[in-house]
mmCIF file with all atom_site columns, C-alpha atoms in Angstrom:
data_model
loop_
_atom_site.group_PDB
_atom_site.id
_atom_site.type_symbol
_atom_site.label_atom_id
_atom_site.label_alt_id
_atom_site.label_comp_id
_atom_site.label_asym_id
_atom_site.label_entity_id
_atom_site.label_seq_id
_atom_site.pdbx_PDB_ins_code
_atom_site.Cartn_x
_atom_site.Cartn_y
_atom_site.Cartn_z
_atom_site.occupancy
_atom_site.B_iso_or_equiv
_atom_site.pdbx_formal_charge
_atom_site.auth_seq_id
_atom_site.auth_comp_id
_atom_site.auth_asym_id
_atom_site.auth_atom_id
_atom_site.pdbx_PDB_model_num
ATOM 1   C CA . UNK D 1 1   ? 14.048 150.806 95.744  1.00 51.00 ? 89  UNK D CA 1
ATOM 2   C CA . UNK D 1 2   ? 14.052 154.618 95.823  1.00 51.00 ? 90  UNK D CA 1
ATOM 3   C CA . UNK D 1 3   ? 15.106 156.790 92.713  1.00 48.00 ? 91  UNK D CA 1
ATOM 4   C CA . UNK D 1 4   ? 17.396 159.564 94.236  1.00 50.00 ? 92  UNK D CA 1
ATOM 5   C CA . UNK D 1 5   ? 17.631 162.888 93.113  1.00 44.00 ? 93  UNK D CA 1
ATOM 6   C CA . UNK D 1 6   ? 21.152 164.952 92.989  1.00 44.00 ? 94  UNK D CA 1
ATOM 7   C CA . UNK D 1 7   ? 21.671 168.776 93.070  1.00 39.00 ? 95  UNK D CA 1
ATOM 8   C CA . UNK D 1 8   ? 18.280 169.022 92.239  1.00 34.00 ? 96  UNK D CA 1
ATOM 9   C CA . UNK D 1 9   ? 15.538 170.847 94.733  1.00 27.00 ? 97  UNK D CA 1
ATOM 10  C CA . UNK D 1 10  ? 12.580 168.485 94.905  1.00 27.00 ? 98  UNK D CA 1
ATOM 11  C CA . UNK D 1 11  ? 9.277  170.085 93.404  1.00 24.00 ? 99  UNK D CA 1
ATOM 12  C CA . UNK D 1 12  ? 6.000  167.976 91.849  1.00 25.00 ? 100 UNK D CA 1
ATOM 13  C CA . UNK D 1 13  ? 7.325  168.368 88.459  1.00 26.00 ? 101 UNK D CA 1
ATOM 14  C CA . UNK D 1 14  ? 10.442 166.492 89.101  1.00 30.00 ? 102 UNK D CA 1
ATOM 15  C CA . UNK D 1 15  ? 9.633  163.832 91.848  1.00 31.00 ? 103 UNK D CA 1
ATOM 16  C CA . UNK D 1 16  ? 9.931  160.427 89.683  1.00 34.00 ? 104 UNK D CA 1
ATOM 17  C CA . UNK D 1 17  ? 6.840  158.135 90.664  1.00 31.00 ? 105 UNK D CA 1
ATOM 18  C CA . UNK D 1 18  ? 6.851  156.166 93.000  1.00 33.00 ? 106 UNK D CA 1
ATOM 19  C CA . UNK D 1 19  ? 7.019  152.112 92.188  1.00 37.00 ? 107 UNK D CA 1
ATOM 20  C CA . UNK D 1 20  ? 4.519  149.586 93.910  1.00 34.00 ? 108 UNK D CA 1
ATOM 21  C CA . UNK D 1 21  ? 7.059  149.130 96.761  1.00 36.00 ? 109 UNK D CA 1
ATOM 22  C CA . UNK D 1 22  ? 5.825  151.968 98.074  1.00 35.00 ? 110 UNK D CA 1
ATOM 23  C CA . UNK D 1 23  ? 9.627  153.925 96.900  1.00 48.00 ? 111 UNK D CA 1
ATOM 24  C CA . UNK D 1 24  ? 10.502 157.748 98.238  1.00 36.00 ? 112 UNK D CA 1
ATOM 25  C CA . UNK D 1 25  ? 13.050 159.780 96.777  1.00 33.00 ? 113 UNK D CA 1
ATOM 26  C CA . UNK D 1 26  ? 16.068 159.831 98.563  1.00 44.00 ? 114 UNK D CA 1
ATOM 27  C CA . UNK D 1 27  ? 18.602 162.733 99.204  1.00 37.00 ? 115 UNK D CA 1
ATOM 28  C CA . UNK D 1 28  ? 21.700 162.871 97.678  1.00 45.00 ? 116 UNK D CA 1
ATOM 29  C CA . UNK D 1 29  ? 25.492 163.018 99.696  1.00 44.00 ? 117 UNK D CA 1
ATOM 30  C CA . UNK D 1 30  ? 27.762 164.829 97.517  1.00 47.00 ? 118 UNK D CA 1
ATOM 31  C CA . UNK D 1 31  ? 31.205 163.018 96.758  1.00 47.00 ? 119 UNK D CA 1
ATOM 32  C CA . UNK D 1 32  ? 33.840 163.103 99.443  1.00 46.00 ? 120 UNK D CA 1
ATOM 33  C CA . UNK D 1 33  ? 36.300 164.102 96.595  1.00 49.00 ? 121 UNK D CA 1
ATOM 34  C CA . UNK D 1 34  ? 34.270 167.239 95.205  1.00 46.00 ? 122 UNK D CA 1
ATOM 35  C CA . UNK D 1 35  ? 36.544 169.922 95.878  1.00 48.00 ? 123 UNK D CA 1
ATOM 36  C CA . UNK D 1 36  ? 38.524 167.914 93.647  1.00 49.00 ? 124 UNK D CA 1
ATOM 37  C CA . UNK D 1 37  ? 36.366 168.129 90.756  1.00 50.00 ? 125 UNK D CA 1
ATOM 38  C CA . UNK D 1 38  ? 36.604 171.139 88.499  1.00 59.00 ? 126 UNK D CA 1
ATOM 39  C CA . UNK D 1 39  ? 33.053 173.320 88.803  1.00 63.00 ? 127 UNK D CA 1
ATOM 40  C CA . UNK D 1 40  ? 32.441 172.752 85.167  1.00 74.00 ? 128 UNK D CA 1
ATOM 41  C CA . UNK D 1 41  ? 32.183 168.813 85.651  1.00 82.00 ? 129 UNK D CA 1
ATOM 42  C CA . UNK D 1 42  ? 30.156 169.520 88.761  1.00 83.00 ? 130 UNK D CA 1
ATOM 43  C CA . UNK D 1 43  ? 27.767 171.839 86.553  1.00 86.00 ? 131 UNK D CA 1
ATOM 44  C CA . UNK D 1 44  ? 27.497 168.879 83.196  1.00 89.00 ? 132 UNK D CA 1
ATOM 45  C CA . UNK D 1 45  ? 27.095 166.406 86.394  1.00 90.00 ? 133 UNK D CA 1
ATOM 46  C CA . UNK D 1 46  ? 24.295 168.549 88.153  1.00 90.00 ? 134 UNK D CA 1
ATOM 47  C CA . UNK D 1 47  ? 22.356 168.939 84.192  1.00 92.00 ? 135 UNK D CA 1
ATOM 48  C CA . UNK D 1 48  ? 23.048 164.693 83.470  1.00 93.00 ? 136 UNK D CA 1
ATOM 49  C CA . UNK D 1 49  ? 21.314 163.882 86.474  1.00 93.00 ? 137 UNK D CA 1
ATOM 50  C CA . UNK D 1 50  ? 18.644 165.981 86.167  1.00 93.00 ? 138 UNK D CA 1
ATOM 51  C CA . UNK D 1 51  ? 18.044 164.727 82.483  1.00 94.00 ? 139 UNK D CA 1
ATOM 52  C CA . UNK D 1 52  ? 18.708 160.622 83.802  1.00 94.00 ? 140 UNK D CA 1
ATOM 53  C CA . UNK D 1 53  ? 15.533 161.770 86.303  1.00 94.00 ? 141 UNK D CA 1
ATOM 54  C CA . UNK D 1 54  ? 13.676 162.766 83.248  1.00 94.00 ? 142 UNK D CA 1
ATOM 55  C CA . UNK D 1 55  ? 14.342 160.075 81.297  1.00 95.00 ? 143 UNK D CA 1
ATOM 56  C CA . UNK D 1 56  ? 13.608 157.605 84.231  1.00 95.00 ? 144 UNK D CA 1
ATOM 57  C CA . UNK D 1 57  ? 10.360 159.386 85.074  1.00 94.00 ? 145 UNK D CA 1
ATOM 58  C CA . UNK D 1 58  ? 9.185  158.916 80.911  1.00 95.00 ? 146 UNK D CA 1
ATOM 59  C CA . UNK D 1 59  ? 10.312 155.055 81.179  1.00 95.00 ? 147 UNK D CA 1
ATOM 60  C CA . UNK D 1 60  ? 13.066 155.511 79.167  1.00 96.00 ? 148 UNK D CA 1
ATOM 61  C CA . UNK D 1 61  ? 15.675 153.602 81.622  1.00 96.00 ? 149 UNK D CA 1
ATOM 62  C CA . UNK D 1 62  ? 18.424 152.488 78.972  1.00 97.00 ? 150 UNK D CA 1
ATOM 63  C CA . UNK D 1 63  ? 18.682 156.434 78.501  1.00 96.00 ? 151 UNK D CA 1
ATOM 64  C CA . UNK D 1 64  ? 18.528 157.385 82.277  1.00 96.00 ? 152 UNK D CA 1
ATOM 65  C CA . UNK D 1 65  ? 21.511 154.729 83.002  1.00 96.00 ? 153 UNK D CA 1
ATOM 66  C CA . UNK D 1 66  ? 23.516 156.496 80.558  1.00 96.00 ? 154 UNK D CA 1
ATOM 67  C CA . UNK D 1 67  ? 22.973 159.696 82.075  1.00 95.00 ? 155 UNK D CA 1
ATOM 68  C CA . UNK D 1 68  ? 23.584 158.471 85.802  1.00 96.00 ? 156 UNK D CA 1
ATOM 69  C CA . UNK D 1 69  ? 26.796 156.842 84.363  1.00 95.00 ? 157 UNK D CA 1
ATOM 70  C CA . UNK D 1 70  ? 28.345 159.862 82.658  1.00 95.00 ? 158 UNK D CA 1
ATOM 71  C CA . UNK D 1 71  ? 26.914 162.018 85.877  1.00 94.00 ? 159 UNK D CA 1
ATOM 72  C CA . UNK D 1 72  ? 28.692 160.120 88.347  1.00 94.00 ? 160 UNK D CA 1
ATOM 73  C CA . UNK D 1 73  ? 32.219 159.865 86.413  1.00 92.00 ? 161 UNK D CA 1
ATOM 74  C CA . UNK D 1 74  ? 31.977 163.976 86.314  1.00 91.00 ? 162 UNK D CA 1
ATOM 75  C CA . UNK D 1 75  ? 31.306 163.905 90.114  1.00 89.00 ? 163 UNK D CA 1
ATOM 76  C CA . UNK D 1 76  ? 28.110 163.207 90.833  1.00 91.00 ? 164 UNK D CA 1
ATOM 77  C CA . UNK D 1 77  ? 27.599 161.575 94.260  1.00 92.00 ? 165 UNK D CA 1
ATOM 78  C CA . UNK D 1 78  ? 27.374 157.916 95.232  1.00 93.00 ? 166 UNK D CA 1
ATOM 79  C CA . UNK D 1 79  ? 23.398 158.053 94.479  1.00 92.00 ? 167 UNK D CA 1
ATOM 80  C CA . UNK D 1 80  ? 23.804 158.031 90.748  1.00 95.00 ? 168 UNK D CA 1
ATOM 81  C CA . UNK D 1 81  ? 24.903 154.335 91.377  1.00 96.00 ? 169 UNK D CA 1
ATOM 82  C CA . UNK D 1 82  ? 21.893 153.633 93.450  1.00 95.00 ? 170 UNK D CA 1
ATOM 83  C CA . UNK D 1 83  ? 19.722 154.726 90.555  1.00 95.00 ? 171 UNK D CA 1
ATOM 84  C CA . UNK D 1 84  ? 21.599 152.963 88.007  1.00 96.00 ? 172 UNK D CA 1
ATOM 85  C CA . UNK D 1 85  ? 20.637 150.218 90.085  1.00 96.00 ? 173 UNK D CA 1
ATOM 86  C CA . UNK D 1 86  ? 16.974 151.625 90.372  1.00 94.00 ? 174 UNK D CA 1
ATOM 87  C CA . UNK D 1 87  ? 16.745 151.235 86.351  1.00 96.00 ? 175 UNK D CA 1
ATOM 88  C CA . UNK D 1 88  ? 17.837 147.816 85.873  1.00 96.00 ? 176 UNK D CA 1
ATOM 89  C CA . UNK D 1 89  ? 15.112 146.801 88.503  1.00 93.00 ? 177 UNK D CA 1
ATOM 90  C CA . UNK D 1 90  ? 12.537 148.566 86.528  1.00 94.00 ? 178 UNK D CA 1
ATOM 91  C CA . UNK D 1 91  ? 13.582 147.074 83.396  1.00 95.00 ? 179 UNK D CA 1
ATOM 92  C CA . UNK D 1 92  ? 13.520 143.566 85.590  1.00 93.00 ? 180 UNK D CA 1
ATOM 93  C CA . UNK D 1 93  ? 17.381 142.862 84.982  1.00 95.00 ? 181 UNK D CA 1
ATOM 94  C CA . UNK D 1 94  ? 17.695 142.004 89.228  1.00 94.00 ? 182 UNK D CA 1
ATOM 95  C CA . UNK D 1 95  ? 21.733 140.597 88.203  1.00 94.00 ? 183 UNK D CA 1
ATOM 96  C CA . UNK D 1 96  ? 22.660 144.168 86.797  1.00 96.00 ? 184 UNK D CA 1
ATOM 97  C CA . UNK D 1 97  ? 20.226 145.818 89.716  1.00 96.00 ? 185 UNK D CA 1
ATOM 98  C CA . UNK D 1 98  ? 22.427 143.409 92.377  1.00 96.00 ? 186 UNK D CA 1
ATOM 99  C CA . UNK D 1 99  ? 25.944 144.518 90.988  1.00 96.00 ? 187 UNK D CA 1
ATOM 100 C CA . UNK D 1 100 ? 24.821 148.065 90.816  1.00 97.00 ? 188 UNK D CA 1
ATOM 101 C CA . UNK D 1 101 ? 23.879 147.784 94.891  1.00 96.00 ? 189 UNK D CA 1
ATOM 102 C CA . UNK D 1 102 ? 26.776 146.284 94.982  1.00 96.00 ? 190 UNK D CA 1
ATOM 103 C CA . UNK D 1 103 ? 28.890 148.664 93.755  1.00 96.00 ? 191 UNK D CA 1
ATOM 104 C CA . UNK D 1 104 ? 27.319 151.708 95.809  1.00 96.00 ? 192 UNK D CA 1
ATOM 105 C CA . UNK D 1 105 ? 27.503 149.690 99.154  1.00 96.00 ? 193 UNK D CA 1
ATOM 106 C CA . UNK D 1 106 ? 31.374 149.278 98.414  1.00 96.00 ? 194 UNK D CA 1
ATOM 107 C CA . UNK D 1 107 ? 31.274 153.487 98.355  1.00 95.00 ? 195 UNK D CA 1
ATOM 108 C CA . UNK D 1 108 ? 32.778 154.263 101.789 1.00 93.00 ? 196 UNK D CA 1
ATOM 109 C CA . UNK D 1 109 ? 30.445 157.971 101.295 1.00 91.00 ? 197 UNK D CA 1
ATOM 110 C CA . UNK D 1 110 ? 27.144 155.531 101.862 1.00 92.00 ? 198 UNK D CA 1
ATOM 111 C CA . UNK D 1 111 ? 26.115 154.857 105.216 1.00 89.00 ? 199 UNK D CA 1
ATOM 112 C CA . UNK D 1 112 ? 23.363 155.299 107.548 1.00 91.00 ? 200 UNK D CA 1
ATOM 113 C CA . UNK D 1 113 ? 19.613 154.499 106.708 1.00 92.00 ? 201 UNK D CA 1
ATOM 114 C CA . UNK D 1 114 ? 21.186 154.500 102.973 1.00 92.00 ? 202 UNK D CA 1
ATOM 115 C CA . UNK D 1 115 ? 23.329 151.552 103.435 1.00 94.00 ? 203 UNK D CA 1
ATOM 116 C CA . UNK D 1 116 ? 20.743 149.634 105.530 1.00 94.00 ? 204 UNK D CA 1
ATOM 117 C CA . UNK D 1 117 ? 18.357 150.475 102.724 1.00 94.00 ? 205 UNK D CA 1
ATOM 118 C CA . UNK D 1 118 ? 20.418 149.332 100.277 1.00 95.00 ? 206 UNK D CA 1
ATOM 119 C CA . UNK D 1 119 ? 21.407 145.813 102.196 1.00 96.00 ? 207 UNK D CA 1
ATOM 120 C CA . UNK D 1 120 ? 17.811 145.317 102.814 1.00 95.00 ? 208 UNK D CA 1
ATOM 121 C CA . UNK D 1 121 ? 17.164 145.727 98.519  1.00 94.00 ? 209 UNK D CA 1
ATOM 122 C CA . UNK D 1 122 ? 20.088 143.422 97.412  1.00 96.00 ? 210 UNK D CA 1
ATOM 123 C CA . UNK D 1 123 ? 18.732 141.009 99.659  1.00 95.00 ? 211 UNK D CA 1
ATOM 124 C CA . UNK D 1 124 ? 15.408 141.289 98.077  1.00 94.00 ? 212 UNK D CA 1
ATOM 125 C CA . UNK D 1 125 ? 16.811 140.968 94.864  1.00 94.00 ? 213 UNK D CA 1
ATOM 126 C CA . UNK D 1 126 ? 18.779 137.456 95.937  1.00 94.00 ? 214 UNK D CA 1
ATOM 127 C CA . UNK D 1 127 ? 16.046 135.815 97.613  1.00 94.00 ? 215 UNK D CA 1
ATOM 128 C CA . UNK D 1 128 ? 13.441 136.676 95.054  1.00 93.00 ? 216 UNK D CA 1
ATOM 129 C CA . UNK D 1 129 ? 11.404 133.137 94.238  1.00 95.00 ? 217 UNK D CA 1
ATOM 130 C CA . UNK D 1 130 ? 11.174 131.634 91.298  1.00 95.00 ? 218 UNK D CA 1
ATOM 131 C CA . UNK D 1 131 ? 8.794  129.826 88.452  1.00 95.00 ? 219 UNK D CA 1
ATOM 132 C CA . UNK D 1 132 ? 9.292  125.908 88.232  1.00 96.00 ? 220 UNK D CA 1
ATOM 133 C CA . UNK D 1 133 ? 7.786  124.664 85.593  1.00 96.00 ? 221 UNK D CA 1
ATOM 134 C CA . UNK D 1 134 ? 8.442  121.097 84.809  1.00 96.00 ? 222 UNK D CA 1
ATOM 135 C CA . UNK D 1 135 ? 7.386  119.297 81.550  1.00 96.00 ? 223 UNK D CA 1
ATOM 136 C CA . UNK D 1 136 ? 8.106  115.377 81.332  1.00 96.00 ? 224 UNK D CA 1
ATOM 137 C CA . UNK D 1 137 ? 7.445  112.869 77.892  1.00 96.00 ? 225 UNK D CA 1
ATOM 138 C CA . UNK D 1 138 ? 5.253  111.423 78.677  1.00 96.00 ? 226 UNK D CA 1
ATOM 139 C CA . UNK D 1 139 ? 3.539  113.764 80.891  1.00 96.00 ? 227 UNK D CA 1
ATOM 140 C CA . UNK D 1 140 ? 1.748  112.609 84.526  1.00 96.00 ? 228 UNK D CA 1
ATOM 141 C CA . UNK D 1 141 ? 4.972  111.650 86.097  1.00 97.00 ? 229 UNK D CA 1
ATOM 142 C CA . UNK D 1 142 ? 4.700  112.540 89.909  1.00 97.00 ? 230 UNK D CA 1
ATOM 143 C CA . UNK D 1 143 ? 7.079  115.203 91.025  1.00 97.00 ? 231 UNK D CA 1
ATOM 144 C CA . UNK D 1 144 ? 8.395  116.056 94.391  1.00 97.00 ? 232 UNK D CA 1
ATOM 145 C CA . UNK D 1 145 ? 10.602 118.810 94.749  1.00 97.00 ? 233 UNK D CA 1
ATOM 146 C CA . UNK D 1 146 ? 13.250 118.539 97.604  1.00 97.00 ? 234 UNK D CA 1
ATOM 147 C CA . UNK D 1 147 ? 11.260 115.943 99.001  1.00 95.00 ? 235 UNK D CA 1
ATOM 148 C CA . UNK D 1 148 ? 8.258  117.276 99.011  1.00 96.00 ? 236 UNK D CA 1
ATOM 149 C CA . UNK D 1 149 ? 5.458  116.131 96.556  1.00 97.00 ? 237 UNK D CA 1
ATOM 150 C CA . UNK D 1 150 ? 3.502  119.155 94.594  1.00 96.00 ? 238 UNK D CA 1
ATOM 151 C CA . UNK D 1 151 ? 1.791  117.333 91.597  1.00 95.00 ? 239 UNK D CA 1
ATOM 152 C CA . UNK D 1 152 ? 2.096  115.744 88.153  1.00 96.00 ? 240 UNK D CA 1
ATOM 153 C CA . UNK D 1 153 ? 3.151  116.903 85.207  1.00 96.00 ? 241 UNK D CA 1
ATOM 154 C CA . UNK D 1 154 ? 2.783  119.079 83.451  1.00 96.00 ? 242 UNK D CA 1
ATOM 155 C CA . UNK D 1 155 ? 3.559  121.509 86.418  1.00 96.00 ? 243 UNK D CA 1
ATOM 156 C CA . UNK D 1 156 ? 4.047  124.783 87.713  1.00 96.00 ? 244 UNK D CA 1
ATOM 157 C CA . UNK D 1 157 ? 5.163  126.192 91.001  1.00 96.00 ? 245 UNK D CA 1
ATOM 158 C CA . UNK D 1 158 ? 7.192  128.863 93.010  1.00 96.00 ? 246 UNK D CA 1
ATOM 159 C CA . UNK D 1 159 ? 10.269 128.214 94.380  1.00 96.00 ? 247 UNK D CA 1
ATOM 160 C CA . UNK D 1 160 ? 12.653 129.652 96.954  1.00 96.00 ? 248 UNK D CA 1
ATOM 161 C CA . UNK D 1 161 ? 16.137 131.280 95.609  1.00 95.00 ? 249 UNK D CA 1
ATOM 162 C CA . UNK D 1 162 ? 18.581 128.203 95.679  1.00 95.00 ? 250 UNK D CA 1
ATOM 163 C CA . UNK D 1 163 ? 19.836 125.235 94.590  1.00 96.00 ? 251 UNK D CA 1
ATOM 164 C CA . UNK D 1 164 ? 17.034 122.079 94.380  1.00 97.00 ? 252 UNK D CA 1
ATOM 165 C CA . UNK D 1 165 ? 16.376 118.368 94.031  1.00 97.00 ? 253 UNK D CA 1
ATOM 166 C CA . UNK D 1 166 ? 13.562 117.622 91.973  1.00 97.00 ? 254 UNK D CA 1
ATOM 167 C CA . UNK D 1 167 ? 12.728 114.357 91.319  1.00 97.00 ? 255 UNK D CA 1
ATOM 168 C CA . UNK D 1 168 ? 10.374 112.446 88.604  1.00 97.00 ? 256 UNK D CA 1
ATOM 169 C CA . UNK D 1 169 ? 8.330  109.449 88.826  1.00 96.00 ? 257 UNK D CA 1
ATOM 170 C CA . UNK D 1 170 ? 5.714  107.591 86.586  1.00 96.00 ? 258 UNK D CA 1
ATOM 171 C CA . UNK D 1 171 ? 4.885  104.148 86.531  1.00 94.00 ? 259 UNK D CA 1
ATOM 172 C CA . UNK D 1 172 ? 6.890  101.964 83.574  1.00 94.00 ? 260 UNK D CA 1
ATOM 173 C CA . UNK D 1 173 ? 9.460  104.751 83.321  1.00 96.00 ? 261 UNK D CA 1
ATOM 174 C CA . UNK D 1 174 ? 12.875 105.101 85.241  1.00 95.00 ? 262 UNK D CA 1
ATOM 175 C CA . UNK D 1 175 ? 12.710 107.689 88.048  1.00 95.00 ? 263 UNK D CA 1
ATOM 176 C CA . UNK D 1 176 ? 14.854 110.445 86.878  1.00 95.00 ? 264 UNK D CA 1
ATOM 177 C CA . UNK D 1 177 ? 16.819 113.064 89.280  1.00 96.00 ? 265 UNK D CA 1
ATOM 178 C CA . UNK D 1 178 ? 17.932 116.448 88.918  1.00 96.00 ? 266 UNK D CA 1
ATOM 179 C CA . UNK D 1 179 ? 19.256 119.452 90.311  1.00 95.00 ? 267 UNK D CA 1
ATOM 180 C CA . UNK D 1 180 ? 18.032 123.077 89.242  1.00 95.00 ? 268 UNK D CA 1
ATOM 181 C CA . UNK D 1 181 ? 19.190 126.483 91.020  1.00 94.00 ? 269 UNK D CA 1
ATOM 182 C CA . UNK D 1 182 ? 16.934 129.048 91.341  1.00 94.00 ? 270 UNK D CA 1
ATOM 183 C CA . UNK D 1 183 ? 18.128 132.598 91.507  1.00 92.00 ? 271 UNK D CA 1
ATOM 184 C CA . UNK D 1 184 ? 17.278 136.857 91.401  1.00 93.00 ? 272 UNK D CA 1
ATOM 185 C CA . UNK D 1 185 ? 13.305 135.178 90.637  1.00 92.00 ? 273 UNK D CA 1
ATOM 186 C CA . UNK D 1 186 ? 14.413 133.885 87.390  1.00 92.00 ? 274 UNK D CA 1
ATOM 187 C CA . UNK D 1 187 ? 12.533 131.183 86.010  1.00 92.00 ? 275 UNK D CA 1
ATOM 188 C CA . UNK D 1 188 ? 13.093 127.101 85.696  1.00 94.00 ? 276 UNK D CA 1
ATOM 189 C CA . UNK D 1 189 ? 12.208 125.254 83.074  1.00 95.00 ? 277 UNK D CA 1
ATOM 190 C CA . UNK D 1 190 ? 12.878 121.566 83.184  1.00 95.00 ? 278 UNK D CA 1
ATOM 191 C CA . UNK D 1 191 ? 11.645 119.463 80.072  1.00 95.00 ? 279 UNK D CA 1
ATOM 192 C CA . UNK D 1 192 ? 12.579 115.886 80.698  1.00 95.00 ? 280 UNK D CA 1
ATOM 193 C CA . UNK D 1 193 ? 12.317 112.747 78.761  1.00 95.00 ? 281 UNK D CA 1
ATOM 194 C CA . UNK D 1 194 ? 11.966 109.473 81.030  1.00 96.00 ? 282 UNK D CA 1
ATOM 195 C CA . UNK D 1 195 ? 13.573 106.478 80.096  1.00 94.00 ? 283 UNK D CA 1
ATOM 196 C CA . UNK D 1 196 ? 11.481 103.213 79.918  1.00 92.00 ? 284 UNK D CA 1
ATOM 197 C CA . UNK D 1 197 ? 12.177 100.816 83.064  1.00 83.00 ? 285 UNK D CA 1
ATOM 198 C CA . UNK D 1 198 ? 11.519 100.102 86.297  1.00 56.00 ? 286 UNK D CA 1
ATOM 199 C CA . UNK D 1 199 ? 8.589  101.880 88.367  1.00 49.00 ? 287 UNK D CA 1
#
C-alpha cells in the first residue's frame, strides 16, 4: 500500500519510505467539491497533511491518522482516506486498514489505476493466511485440518482466510470436531480437552 501525498510537491525530505511491498507515493486528486470549501480550510487541510506525512514518516501512525482525519473533513482529497488506511496496516490493524479501503473505494473521485490499486490491497488484506496453532490435553492427538492430516499435537500451521474443519484424534479419547474461521491473517488458537472414550 502506497502513502499518498496531498498539496505537497514531492522532494527527498518529504517522500515517506517505502514499506517491504515495494510501496510508491501516489498523487493526490483534489475533492470534486473544492470550490466549495472556503480557502482557509483548504490552507489548515494542505498544513494537516503535510504534518500526518511527518508523523507517518517518524512511525508515529496514531498521530498521522489524526491528522489525515481532520485534513480530509477540511477538504482534503479522497487520498487522506487511503493513508488512513496506510497507517492501520503499518500498525498491523488489517480490519481498520479494510474499512478504511473501503471507505475510499466508495469515493466516486477514485478511479483509475487508484481504484484497481486499492481493490487489489483490500483483497490482500482479506485473504491474508493465518497461524493455527492447536493444543489438545493430553497432547499427541492426530489432527487433520479440512481433511487433510498435518501432524500431532502440539501443532502449528498456516492457514488460508476462511472458515475450517479441524478435527482431533488420539487413541482412548473421543474424536472431537470443530470449526475455526480464519480471517485479515489473524491468528487461531484452539486448546482442546478430549473426552475419554472410544478411539
Amino acid at each position: 500500500m502506497r502513502i499518498a501525498l496531498f498539496f505537497l510537491a514531492v522532494t527527498a525530505s518529504a517522500c515517506v519510505p517505502s514499506s517491504q511491498r515495494g510501496d510508491t507515493l501516489m498523487p493526490a486528486p483534489k475533492r470534486t467539491d473544492a470550490g466549495a470549501i472556503k480557502g482557509s480550510d483548504l490552507d489548515a487541510a494542505r498544513e494537516l497533511d503535510q504534518q500526518g506525512v511527518r508523523a507517518f514518516a517518524a512511525g508515529r501512525y496514531r498521530e498521522a491518522i489524526r491528522y489525515f482525519n481532520e485534513a480530509w473533513r477540511l477538504g482534503g482529497p479522497p487520498t487522506e482516506i487511503w493513508n488512513i488506511a496506510r497507517c492501520h496496516d503499518r500498525l498491523d490493524e488489517p480490519e481498520e486498514s479494510a474499512k478504511a479501503i473501503e471507505q475510499y473505494l466508495a469515493i466516486p473521485a477514485v478511479g483509475g489505476d487508484e481504484r484497481t490499486d486499492a481493490q487489489r490491497e483490500l483483497e490482500r488484506l482479506k485473504t491474508r493466511p493465518s497461524i493455527l496453532i492447536a493444543v489438545t490435553a493430553p497432547a499427541g492427538a492426530a489432527i487433520t485440518v479440512d481433511g487433510q492430516p498435518v501432524g500431532v499435537t502440539p501443532v502449528s500451521l498456516e492457514v488460508a482466510a476462511g472458515s475450517h474443519t479441524v478435527i482431533f484424534k488420539r487413541d482412548g479419547y473421543a474424536a472431537k470436531t470443530t470449526r475455526v474461521d480464519a480471517h485479515f491473517g489473524r491468528g487461531v488458537i484452539l486448546e482442546v480437552e478430549l473426552a475419554k472414550g472410544s478411539k
